[in-house]
XYZ file of C-alpha atoms in Angstrom:
609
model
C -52.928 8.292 17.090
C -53.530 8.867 13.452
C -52.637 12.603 12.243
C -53.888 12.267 9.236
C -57.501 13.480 10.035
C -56.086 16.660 11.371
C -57.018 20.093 10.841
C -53.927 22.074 9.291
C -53.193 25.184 10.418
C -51.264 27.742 7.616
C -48.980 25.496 6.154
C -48.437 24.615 2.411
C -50.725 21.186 0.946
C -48.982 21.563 -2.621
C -46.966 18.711 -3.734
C -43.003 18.597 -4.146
C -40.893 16.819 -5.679
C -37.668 15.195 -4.355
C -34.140 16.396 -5.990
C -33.617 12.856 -6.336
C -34.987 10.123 -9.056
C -36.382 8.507 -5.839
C -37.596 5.033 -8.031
C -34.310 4.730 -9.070
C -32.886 5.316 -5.704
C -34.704 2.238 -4.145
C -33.535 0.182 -6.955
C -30.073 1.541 -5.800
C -30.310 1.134 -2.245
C -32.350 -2.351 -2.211
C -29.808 -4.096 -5.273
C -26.830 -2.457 -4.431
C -25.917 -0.459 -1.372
C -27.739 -2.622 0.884
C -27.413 -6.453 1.189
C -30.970 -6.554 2.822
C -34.674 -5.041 2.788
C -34.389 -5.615 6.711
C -31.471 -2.549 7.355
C -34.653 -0.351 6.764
C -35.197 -1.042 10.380
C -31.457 -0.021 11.259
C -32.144 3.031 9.590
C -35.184 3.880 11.706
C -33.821 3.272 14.427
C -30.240 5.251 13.845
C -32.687 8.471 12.847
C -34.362 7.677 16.524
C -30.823 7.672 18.619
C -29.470 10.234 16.682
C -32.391 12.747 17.266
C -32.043 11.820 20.917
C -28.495 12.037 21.066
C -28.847 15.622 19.707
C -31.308 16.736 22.239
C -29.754 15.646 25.259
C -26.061 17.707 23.666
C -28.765 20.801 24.460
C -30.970 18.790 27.227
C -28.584 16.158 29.115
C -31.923 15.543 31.108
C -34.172 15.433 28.047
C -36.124 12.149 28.059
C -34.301 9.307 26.202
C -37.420 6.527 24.015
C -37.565 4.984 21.329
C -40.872 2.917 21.053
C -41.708 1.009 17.523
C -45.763 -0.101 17.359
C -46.472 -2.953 14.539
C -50.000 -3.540 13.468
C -51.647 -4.806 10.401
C -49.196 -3.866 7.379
C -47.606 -0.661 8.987
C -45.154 0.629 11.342
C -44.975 3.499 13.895
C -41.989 4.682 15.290
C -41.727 7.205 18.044
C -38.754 9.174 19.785
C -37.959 11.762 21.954
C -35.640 13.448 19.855
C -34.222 16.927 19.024
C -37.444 17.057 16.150
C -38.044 19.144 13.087
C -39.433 22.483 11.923
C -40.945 22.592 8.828
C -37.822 24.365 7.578
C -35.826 21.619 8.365
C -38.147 19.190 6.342
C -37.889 20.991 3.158
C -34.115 20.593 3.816
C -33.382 17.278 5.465
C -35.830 15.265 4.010
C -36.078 16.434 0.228
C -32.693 16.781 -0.392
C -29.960 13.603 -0.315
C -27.005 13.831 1.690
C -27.991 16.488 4.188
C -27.901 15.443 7.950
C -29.457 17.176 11.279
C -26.312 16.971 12.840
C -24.529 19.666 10.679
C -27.266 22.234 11.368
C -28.043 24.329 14.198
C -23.862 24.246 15.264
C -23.749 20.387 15.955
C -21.003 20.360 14.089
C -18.818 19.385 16.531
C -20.976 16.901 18.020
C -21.397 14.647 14.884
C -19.171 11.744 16.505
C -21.864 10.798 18.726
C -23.926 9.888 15.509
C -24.803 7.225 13.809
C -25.898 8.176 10.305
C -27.506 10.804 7.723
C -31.474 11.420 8.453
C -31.983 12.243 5.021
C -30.912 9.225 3.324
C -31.758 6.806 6.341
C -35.032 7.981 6.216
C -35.605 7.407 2.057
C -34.395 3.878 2.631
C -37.218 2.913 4.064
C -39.096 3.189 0.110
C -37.163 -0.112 -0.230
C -40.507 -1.771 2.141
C -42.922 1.157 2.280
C -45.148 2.846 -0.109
C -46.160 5.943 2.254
C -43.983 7.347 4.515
C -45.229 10.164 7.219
C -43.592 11.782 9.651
C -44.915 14.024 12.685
C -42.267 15.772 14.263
C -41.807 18.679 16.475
C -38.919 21.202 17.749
C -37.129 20.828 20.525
C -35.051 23.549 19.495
C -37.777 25.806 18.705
C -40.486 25.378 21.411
C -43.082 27.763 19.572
C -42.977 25.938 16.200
C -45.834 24.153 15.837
C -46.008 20.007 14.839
C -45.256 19.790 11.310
C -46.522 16.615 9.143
C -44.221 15.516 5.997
C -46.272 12.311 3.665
C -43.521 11.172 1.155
C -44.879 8.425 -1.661
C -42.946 6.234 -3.577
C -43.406 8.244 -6.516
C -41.103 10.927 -5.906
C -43.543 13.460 -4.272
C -44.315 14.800 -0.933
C -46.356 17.370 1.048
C -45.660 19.188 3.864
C -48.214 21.046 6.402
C -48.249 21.993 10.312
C -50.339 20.713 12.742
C -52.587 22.201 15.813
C -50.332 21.844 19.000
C -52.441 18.946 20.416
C -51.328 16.618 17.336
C -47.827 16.722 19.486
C -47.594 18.019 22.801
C -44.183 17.242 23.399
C -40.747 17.309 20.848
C -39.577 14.639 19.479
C -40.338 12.468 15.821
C -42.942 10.142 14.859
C -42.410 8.000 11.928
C -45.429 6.245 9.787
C -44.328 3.636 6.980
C -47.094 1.537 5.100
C -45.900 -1.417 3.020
C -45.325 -1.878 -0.069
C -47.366 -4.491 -2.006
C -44.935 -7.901 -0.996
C -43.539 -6.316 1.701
C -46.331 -6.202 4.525
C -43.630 -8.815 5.919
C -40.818 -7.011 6.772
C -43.253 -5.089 8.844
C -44.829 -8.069 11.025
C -44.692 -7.371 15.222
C -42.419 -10.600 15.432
C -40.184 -9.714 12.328
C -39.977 -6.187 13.499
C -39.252 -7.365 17.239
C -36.341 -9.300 16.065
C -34.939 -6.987 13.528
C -34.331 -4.358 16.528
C -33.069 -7.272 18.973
C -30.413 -7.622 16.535
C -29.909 -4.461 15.592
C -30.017 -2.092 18.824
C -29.908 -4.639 21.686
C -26.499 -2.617 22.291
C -28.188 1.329 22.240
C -27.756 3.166 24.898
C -31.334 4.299 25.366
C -34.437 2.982 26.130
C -35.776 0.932 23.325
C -39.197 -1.021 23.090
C -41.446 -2.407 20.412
C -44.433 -2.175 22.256
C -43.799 -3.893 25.624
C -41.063 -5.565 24.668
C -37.613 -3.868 25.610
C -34.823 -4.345 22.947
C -31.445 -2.815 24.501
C -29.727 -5.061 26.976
C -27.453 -4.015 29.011
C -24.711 -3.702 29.945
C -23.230 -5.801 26.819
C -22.528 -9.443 28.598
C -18.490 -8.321 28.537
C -19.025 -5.230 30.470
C -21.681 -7.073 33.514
C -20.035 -7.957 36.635
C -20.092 -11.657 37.712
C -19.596 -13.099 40.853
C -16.474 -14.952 40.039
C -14.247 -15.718 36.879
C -16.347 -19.232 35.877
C -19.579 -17.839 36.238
C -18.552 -14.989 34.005
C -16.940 -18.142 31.599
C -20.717 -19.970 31.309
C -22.431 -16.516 30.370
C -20.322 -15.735 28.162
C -20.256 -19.490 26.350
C -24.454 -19.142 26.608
C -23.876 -15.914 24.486
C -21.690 -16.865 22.391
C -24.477 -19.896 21.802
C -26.886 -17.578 21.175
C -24.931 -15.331 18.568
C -22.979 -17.945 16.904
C -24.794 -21.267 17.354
C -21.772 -22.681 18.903
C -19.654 -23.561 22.642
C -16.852 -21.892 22.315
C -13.693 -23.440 23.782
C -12.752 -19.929 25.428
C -13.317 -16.462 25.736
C -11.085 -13.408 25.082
C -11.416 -9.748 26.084
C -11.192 -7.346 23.671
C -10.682 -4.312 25.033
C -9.329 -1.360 23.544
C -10.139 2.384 25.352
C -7.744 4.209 23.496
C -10.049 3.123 20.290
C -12.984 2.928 22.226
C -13.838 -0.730 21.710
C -14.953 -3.020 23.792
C -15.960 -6.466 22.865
C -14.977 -10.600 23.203
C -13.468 -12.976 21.021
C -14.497 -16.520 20.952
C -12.582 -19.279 20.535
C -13.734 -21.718 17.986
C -14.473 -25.408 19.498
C -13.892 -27.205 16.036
C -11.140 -26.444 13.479
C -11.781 -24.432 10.126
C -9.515 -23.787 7.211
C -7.163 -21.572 7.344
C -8.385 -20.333 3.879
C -11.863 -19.439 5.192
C -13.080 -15.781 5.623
C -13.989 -15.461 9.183
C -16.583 -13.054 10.259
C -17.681 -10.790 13.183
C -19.954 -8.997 14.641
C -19.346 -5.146 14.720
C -21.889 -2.114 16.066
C -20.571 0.925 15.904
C -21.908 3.001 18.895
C -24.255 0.172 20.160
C -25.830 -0.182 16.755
C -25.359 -3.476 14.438
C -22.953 -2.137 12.229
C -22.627 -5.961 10.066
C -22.113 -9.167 11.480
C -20.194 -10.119 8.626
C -17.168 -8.079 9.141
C -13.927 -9.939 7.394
C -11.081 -7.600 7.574
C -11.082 -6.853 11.456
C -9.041 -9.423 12.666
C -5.566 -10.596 11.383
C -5.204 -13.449 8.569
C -4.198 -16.052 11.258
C -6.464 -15.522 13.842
C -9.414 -17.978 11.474
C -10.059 -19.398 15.170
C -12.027 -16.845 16.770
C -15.126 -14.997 16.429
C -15.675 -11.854 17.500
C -18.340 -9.716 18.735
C -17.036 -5.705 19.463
C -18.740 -2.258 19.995
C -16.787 0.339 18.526
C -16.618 4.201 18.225
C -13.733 4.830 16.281
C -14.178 2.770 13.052
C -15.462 3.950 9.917
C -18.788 2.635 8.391
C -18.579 2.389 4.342
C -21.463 4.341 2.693
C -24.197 0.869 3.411
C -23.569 1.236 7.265
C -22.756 -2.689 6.520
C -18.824 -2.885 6.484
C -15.917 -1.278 8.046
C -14.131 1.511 5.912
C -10.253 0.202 5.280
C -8.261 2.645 6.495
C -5.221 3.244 9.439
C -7.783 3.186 12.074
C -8.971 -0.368 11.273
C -5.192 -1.235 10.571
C -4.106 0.079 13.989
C -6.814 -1.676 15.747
C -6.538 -4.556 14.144
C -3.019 -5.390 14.859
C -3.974 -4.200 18.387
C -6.692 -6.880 18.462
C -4.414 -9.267 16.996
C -2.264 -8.717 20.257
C -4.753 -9.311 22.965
C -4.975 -12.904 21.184
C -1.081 -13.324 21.046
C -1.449 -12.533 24.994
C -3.900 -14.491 26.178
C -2.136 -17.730 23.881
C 1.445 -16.642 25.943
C -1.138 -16.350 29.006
C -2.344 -19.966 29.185
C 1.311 -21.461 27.462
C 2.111 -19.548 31.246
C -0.481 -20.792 33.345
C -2.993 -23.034 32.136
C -1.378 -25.902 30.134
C -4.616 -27.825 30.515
C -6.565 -25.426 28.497
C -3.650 -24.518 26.171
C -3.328 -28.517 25.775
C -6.966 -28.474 24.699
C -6.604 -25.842 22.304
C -3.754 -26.525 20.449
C -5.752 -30.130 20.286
C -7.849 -28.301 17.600
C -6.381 -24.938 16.427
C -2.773 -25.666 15.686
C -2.510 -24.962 12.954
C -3.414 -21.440 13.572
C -1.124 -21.166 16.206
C 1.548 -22.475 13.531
C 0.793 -19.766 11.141
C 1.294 -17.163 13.785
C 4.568 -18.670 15.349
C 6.216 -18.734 11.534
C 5.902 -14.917 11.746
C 6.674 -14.143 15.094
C 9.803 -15.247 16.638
C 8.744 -14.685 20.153
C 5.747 -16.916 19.978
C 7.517 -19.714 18.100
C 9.804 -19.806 21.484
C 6.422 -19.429 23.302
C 4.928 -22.281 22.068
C 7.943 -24.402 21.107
C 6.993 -26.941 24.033
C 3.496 -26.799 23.280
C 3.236 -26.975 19.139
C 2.833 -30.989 18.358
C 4.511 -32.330 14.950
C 4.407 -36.066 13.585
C 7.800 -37.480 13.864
C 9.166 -40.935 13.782
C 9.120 -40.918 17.591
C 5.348 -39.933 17.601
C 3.482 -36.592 18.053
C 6.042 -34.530 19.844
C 6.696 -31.125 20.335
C 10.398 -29.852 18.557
C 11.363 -28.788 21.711
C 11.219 -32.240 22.810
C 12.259 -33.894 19.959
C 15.360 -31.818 19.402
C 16.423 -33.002 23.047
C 16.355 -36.667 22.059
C 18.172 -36.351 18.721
C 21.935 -33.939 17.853
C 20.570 -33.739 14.282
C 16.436 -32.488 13.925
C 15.983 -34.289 9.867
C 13.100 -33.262 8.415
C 11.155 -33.510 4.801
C 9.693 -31.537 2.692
C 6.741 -33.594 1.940
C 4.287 -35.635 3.683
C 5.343 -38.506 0.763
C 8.933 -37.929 1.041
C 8.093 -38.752 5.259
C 6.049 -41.520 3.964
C 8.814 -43.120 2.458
C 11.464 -43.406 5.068
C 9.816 -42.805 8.303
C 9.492 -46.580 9.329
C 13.164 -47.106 7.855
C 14.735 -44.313 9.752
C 12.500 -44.965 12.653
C 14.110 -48.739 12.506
C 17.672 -47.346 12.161
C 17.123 -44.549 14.728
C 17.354 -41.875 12.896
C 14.744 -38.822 13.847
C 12.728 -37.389 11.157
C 10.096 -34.214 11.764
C 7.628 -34.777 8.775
C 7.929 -31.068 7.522
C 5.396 -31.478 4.708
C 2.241 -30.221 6.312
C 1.243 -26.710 6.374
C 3.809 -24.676 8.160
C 5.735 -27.242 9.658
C 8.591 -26.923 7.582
C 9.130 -23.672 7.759
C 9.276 -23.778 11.589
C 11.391 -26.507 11.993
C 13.744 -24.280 9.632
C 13.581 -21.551 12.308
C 14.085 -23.989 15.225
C 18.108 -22.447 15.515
C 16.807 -18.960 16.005
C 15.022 -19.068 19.009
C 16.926 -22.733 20.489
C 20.635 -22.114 19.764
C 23.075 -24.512 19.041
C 20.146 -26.951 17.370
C 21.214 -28.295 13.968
C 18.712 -28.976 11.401
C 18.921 -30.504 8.285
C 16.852 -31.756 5.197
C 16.746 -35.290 4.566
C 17.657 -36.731 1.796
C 17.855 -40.227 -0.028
C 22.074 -39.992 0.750
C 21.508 -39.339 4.526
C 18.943 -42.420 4.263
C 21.167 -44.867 2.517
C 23.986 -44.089 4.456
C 22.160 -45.506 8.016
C 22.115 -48.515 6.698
C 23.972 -51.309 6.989
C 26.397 -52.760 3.936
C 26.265 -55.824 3.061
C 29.211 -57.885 3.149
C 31.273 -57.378 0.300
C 31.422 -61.334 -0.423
C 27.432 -61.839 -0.656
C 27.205 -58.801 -2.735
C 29.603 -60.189 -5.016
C 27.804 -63.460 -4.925
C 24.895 -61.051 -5.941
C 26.308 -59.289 -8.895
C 24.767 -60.969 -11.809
C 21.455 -60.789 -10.230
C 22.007 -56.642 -9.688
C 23.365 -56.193 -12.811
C 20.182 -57.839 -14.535
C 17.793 -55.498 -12.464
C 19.774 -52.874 -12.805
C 19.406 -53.151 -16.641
C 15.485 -52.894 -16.312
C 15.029 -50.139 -14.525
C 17.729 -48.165 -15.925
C 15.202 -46.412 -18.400
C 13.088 -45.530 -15.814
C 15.524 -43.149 -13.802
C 16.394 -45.308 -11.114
C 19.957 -46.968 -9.336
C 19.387 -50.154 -7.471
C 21.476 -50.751 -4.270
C 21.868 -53.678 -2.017
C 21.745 -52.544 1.917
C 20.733 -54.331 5.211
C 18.558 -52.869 7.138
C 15.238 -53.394 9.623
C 12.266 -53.687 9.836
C 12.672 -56.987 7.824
C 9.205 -57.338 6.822
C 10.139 -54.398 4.090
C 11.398 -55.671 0.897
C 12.571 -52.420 -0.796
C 12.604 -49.017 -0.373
C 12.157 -46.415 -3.246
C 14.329 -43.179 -2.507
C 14.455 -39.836 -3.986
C 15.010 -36.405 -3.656
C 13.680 -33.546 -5.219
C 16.349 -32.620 -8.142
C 15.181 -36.450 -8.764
C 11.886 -35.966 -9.524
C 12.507 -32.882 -11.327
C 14.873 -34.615 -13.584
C 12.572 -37.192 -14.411
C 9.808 -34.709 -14.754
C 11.965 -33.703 -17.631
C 13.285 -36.990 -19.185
C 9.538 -37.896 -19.438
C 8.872 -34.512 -21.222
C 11.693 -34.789 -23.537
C 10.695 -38.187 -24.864
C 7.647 -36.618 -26.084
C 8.711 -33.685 -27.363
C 9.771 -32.732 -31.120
C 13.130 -32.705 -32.136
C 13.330 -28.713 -31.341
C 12.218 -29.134 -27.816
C 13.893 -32.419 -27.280
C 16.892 -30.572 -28.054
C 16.274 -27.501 -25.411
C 15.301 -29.976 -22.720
C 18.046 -32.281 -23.584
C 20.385 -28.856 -22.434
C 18.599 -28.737 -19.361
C 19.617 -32.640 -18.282
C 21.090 -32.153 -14.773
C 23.522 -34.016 -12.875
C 21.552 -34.735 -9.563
C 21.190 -38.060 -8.145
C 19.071 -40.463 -10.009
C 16.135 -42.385 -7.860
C 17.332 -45.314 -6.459
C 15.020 -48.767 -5.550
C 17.187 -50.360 -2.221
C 16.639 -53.857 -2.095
C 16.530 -55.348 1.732
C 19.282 -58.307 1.817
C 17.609 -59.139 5.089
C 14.319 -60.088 3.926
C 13.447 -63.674 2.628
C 11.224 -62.602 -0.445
C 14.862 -60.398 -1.763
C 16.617 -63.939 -0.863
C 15.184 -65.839 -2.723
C 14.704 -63.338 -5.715
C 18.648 -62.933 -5.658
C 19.093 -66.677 -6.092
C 16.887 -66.812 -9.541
C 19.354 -67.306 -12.535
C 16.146 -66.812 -15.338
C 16.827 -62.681 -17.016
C 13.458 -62.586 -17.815
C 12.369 -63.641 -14.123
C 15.056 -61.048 -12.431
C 13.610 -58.334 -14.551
C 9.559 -59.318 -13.829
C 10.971 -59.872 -10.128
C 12.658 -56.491 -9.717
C 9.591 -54.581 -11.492
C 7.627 -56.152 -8.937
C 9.919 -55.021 -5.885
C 9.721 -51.098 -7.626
C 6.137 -50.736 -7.802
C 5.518 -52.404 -4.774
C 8.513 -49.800 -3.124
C 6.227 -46.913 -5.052
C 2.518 -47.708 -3.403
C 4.511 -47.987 -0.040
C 5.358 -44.658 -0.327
C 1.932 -43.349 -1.553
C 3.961 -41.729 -3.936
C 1.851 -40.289 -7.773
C 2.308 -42.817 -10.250
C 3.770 -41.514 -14.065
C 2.525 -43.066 -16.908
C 5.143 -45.277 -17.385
C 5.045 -46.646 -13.572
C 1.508 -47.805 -13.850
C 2.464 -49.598 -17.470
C 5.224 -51.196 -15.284
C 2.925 -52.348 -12.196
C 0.513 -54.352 -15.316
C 3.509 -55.571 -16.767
C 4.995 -56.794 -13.254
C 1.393 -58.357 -12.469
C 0.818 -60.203 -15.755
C 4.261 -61.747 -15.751
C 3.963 -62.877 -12.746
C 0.541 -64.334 -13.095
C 2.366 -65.897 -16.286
C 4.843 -67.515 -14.169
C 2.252 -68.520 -11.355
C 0.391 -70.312 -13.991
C 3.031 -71.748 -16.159
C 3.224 -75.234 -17.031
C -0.382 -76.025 -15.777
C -1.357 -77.250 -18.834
C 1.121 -79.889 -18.827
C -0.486 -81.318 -15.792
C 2.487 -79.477 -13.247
């Protein structure tokens, strides 16, 4: 029904003005406060509940609709609601800030609401150009109908209507569109917009035909066993997120009045990524892009949650950081914690499964919380020379638990140790180290230690103290070339024979030729400061495999120039092996190795040899 055409009974027609620059506020609301022209909708539709919610505090039987009626460029929306004298027009919508629910001793009640009327309602300017509103008192049944017609401009009237224009109380709200914006205001934009937003109300909402609130929520509906209520859930989660989720977790909170489910991601993400949820606060969409409500390391789930305890920031779009949403979520972070002990307890399958994609999230968790480290001790899988293994059953096979610090350190010696029997955890992914650090704590009696190129060297076997002899010249000569470069070379026997040489180092190393390289390029000042800083730690050291044929025969060669080409060959050869970053002066070695021995290959072919 259209109320313009109307006959006014005594009521004011002269034009007012807002207390608000009301051009500037849609350029604040639509650029700034609001991520979206489409939370116009939201804001309809919280005015709606709330005006309902308000009656029934007075009525608990009053009728409880919400219809919304899209045609041709404009929007109708229609409640049952607590309504509005002209009084409370003047008031609520011409000045900012004020809300229906302080008036009239609602005081007290204001929990049950959503948001402000006044400023919900001016939102909409950021898609209409006309707003009017027909509205009558349900708190004063002799009032009669009053119309309010806002414009974009800043002004407004106000009049009341014969009885007939609105029999019964409650709110009708008229927007027309903007020029651009007749979109935001389509029947199937405007259906979806309050499927997404209010599918979660608690009252009857429809646009037209169509109901919008389903429920109850698809946590809260009964099922008739355990993996039916698994599929429905998966087939929402579908819908929401686009994906299958692994697994479902309740989320459920009374104390804090939440209620919600978390799913479990079927693919792994980066721990670095934000993730986001989906929060409505009191059945309405609060954001779906909610970052802060879940702990750090719980990146594998995403959750969907009514609340009625959290804070809303000033947009209605986020969650307001204070002890509430700290509270709740570390409580939220320990319904995950339980349900991870609950299938590590009885369902290894599915744990199996899981840990298949999220360990590392598990990881993070366990290096902060000593009682899930021992939780998932036989469940956690780490690359070790005896294969993906779980500590827990690689500190049964080996007295000492070795470990690295870095995945090239691991690269270097894993085959060798591996060969030699020595265990080695490679501790250089993310987190791993750190746990295998706190093995002792929750296994006592385990003994860990950090391996180094020492431990290495000393697993393998001497050679005879007559061969090395034999060998002396032949070490002293390689010795000599790669003395410059930082690094020892040692004669050892060890499998798998197919290696020729192995480059070891440590840390302190590195660091010290980190620094040699610097000082050679410094001025004399810093030379001199760096040259105070030369440490005493073990240099690198190339160990050269007396069991292997190639070594053999390079031991045997009696020409300097040869050793020296030979034993630059063996080093660079030992570095790519260990995928290790080349300096400068190791890639100027690898062309040098590579031309002399092309110069060798090819010697004497112009004399017909």
């Amino acid at each position: 029904m259209d109320y313009q055409s109307s006959q006014p009974s005594q009521g004011s027609l002269s034009p007012h003005t807002f207390q608000v620059d009301l051009r500037g506020l849609v350029d604040l609301l639509s650029h700034h406060l609001y991520s979206s022209p489409k939370v116009y909708l939201r804001e309809l539709l919280q005015n709606a509940v709330d005006a309902i919610t308000a009656r029934r505090d007075e009525e608990p039987g009053a009728p409880a609709r919400v219809r919304l009626y899209a045609e041709g460029g404009d929007l109708r929306v229609e409640d049952t609601g607590i309504g509005l004298t002209e009084s409370d027009v003047h008031s609520l919508l011409a000045t900012i800030g004020r809300s229906s629910k302080r008036a009239e001793g609602l005081q007290e009640a204001r929990s049950d609401f959503l948001g402000q009327f006044g400023i919900g309602l001016l939102a909409c300017f950021v898609v209409a150009e006309r707003i009017r509103v027909v509205s009558r008192s349900a708190r004063t049944p002799g009032a009669p109908p009053v119309e309010w017609t806002a414009r974009d401009d800043g002004s407004y009237t106000v009049r009341s209507l014969p009885g007939s224009a609105r029999p019964e109380p409650g709110t009708t709200v008229h927007l027309t569109a903007r020029p651009g914006a007749a979109e935001w205001l389509a029947p199937e934009r405007v259906l979806t917009l309050a499927r997404d937003f209010g599918a979660l109300l608690p009252y009857d909402v429809r646009v037209g035909e169509e109901p919008v609130t389903d429920l109850p929520a698809p946590w809260d509906r009964p099922y008739p066993s355990p993996s039916s209520r698994r599929v429905a859930l998966a087939r929402h989660c579908h819908e929401l997120f686009g994906f299958t989720p692994l697994d479902s977790i309740d989320l459920d909170l009374p104390p804090a009045g939440i209620r919600g489910v978390a799913y479990v991601l079927p693919a792994a993400v980066s721990p670095a990524q934000r993730a986001t949820h989906r929060v409505h606060l009191k059945g309405m969409l609060l954001t779906e892009r909610a970052e802060q409500l879940l702990p750090d390391w719980a990146f594998f789930v995403r959750c969907v949650l009514d609340t009625e305890s959290l804070r809303p920031t000033a947009s209605r779009e986020s969650l307001y950081e204070d002890e509430t949403l700290a509270a709740v979520r570390e409580a939220l972070g320990e319904r995950i914690r339980s349900w991870l002990t609950g299938l590590a307890a009885g369902d290894p399958e599915r744990l199996t499964a899981f840990l298949a994609v999220h360990h590392l999230g598990v990881k993070s968790l366990a290096r902060h919380d000593r009682e899930m480290l021992r939780t998932m001790l036989p469940w956690l899988p780490f690359e070790t020379t005896d294969g993906q293994l779980s500590l827990e059953e690689f500190a049964q096979r080996h007295p000492v638990v070795h470990f690295t610090r870095t995945v090239e350190e691991y690269r270097q010696v894993a085959p060798i140790a591996s060969a030699q029997g020595v265990g080695v955890v490679n501790g250089g992914y993310t987190y791993d180290g750190d746990l295998v650090e706190a093995l002792p704590s929750v296994r006592p009696g385990t003994v860990v230690a950090e391996l180094d190129a020492d431990t290495v060297t000393a697993h393998l076997d001497a050679v005879d103290p007559g061969e090395e002899l034999a060998l002396s010249g032949f070490l002293a000569a390689a010795r000599a070339k790669l003395d410059p470069l930082g690094c020892d070379v040692v004669l050892r026997a060890f499998h798998p024979l197919s290696v020729p040489a192995l480059h070891l180092d440590d840390r302190s190393a590195r660091h010290e030729q980190a620094r040699a390289a610097v000082e050679e390029q410094a001025d004399d000042l810093w030379a001199g400061i760096l040259g105070s800083l030369r440490g005493s730690a073990p240099r690198a050291r190339l160990v050269l495999n007396h069991l292997n044929p190639l070594v053999r025969r390079i031991g045997s060669l009696k020409d300097p120039e040869l050793i020296g080409t030979a034993t630059e060959s063996l080093y660079g050869q030992a570095l790519l092996m260990a995928q290790r970053p080349l300096r400068p002066a190791d890639s100027a070695l690898l062309n040098r190795a590579f031309i002399g021995l092309l110069e060798w290959a090819t010697h004497g072919e112009g004399e017909g040899r």
